[in-house]
Coordinates of C-alpha atoms in Angstrom, one line a residue:
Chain A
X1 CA 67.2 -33.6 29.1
X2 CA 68.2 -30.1 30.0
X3 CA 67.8 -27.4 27.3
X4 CA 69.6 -24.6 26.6
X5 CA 70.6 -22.3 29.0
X6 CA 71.4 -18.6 29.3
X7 CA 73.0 -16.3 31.5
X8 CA 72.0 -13.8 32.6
X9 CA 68.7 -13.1 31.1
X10 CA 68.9 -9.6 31.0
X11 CA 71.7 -6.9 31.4
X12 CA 71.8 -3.4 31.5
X13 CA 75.3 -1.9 31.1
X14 CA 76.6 1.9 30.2
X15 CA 78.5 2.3 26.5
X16 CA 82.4 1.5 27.0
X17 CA 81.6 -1.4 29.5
X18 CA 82.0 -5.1 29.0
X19 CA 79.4 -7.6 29.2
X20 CA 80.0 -11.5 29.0
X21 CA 77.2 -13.5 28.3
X22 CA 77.6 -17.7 28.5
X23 CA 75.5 -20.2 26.6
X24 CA 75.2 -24.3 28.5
X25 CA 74.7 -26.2 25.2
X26 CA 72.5 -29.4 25.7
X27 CA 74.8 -32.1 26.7
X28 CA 76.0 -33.5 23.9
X29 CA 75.7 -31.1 21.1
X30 CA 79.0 -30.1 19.4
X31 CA 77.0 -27.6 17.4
X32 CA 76.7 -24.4 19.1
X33 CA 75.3 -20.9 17.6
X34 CA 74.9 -17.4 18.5
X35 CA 72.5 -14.9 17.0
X36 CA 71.5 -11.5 17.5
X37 CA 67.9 -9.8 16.8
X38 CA 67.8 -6.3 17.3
X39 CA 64.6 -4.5 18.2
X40 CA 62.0 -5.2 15.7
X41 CA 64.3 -7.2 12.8
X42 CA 65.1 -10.6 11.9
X43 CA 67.2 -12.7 14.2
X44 CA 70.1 -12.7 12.7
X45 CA 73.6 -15.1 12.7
X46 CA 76.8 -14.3 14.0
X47 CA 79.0 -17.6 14.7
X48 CA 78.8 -21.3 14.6
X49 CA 81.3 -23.2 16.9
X50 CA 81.9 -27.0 16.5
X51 CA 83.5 -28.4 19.5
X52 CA 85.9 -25.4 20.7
X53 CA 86.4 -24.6 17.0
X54 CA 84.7 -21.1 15.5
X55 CA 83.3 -23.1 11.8
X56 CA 81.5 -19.7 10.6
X57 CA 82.2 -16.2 12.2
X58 CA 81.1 -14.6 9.1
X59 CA 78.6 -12.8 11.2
X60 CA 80.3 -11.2 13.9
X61 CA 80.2 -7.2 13.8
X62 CA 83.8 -6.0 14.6
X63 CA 86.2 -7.1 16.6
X64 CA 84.5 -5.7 20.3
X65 CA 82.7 -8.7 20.0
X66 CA 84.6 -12.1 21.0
X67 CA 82.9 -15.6 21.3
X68 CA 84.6 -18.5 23.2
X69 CA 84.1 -22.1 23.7
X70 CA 86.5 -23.7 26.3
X71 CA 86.5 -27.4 26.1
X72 CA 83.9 -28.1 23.5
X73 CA 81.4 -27.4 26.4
X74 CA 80.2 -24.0 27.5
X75 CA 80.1 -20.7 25.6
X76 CA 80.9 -17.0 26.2
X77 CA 80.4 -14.1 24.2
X78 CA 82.1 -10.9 25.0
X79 CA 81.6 -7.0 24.1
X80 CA 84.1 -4.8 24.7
X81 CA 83.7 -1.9 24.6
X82 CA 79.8 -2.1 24.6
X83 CA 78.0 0.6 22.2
X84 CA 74.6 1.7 22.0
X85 CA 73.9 -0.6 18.8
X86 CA 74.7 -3.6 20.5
X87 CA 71.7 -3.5 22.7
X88 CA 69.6 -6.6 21.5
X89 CA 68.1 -10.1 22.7
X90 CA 71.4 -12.8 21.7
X91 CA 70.2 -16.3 21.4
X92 CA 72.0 -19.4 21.9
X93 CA 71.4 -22.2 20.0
X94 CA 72.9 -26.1 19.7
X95 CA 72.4 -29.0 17.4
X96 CA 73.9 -32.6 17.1
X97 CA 73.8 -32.6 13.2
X98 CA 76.8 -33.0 11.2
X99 CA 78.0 -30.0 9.3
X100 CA 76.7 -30.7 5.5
X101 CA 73.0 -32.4 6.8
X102 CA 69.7 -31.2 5.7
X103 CA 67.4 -30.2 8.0
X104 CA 68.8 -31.1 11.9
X105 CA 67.1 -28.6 14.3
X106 CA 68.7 -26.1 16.3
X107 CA 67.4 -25.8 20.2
X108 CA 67.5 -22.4 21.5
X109 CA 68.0 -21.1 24.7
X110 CA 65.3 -17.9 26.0
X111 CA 68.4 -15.2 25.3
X112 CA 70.1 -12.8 26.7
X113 CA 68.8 -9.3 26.9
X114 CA 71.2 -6.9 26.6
X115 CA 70.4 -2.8 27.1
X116 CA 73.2 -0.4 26.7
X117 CA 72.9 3.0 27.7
Chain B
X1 CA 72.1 -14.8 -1.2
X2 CA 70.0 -16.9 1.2
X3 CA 66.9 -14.3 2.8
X4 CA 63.0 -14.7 4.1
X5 CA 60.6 -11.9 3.6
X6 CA 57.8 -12.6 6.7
X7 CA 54.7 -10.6 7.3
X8 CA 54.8 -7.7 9.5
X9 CA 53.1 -7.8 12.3
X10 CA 51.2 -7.5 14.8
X11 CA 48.7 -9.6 14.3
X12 CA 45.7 -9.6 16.7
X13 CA 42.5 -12.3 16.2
X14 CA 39.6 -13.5 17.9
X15 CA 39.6 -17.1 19.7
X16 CA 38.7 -19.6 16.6
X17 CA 39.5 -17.1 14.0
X18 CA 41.6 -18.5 11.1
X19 CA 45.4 -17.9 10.9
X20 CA 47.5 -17.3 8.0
X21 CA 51.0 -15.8 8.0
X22 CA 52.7 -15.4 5.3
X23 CA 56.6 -16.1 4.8
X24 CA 58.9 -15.8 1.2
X25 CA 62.2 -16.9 1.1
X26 CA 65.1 -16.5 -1.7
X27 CA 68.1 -19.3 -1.5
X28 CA 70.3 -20.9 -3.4
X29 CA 70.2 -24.6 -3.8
X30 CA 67.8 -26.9 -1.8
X31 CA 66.9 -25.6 1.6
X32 CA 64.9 -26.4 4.2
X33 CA 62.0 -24.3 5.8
X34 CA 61.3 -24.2 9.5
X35 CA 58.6 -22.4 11.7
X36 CA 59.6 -21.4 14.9
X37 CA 57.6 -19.9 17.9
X38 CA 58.7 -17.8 20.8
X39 CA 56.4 -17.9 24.0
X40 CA 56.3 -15.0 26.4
X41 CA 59.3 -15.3 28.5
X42 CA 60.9 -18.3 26.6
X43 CA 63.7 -19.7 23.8
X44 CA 62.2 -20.5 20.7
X45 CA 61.1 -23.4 19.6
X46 CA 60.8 -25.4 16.7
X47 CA 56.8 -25.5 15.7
X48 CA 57.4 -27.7 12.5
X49 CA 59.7 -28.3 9.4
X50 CA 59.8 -29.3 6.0
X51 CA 62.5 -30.4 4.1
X52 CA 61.8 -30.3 0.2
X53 CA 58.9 -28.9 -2.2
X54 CA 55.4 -29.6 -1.3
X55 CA 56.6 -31.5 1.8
X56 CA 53.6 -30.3 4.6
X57 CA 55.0 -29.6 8.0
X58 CA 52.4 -29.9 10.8
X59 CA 51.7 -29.5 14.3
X60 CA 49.6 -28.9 17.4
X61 CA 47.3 -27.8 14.6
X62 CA 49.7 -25.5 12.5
X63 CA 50.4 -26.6 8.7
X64 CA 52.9 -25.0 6.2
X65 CA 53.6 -26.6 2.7
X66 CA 56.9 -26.0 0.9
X67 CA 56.1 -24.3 -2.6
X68 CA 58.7 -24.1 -4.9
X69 CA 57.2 -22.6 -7.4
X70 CA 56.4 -19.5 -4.8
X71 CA 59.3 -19.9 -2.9
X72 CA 56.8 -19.4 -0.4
X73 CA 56.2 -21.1 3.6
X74 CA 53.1 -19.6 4.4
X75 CA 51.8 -20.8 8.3
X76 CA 48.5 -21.1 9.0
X77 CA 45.9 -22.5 11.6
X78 CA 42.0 -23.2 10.9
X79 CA 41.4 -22.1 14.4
X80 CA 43.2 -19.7 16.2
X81 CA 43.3 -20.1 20.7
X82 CA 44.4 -17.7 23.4
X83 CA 47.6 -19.8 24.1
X84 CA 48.7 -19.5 20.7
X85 CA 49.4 -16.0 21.3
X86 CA 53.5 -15.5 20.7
X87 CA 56.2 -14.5 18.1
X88 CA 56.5 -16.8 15.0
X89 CA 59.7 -16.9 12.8
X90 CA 60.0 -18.1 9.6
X91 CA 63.5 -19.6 8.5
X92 CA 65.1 -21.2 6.2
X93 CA 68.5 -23.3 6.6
X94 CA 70.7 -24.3 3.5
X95 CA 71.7 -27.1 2.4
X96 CA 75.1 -27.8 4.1
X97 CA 72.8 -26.9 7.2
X98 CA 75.2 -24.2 9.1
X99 CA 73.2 -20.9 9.5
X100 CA 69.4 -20.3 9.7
X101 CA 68.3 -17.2 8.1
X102 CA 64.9 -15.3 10.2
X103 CA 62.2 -13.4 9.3
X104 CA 62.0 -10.2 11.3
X105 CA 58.9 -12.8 13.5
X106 CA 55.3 -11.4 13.2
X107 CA 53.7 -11.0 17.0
X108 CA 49.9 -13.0 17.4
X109 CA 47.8 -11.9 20.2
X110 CA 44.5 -13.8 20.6
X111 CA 42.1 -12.4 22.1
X112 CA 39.0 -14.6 23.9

């Protein structure tokens, strides 16, 4: 069984540019997460899709950030315009539980990381 | 609010030295506590779980027991090896099981 994939790994853009990073769930998951850890602090959550709908986006920064699932299948997760304090490593992570479970684990993918000068 | 308070790192041992990292946590209701590990150049991964007071999670020689009474999820490992070098996170995941919450991860270098 494939695991979680990333893309791209890394990415180095200028502030004001766009950057699109996509998440390949493992197949079957209708879980799907992003989270964010900034240099040296905890890893942190921004959304929580189920299927192609957003469950949780309590965690998203502002509204330069947008997060996509088309199809219940693949993710993407936009910044535009990119600033300086949205350079970080952004995981991706899925899970098969059902919302309201104890305990199902969430598989993560090796993350993004994303520089912005 | 749910949180985890992890030790700060880095953490650098000798090869069979004893490992103990220490990991808090404040939540509301009944969660459940997770250890995960990050490789050099990987994803994390899940090194072991428990779901409920004094439940021990264990593996590949790791152990952490759920103390409710401490709110505590301290890892440890009675002997420590080169390829155990990596980042550990603590985290904790509530009860209707949406969101983990992370330590900021404590960094382990062995060294032989």
């Amino acid at each position: 069984e494939a695991g979680v994939t990333q893309f791209p790994s890394h990415s180095v853009i200028e502030k004001g540019q766009t950057v699109t990073l996509r998440c390949d769930p493992i197949s079957g998951h209708d879980n799907l997460y992003w989270y964010r850890r900034v240099m040296g602090k905890e890893i942190k959550f921004l959304l929580h899709f189920v299927k192609e709908s957003k469950q949780d986006e309590s965690g998203m920064p502002n509204n330069r950030f947008l997060a996509e699932r088309t199809g219940g299948t693949y993710s993407t997760l936009k910044v535009q315009p990119a600033e300086l304090e949205d350079s970080g490593v952004y995981f991706c992570a899925s899970s098969r539980g059902l919302a309201g479970s104890f305990s199902y684990e969430q598989y993560f993918g090796p993350g993004t990381r994303l520089t912005v000068t | 609010g749910n949180s985890v308070t992890q030790m700060e790192g880095p953490v650098t041992l000798s090869e069979e030295a004893f490992l103990t990292i220490n990991c808090t946590y404040t939540a509301t209701g009944y969660p459940s506590l997770f250890w995960y590990v990050q490789y050099p150049g990987e994803g994390l991964q899940l090194l072991l779980k428990a779901t409920k007071a004094d439940d021990k999670g264990s593996n590949k020689g790791f152990e952490a027991t759920y103390r409710k009474e401490t709110t505590s999820f301290h890892l440890e490992k009675g002997s420590v090896q080169v390829s155990d070098s990596a980042v550990y996170f603590c985290a904790l995941s509530g009860y209707t099981g949406n969101q983990f919450y992370f330590g900021t991860g404590t960094s382990l270098t062995v060294i032989p």
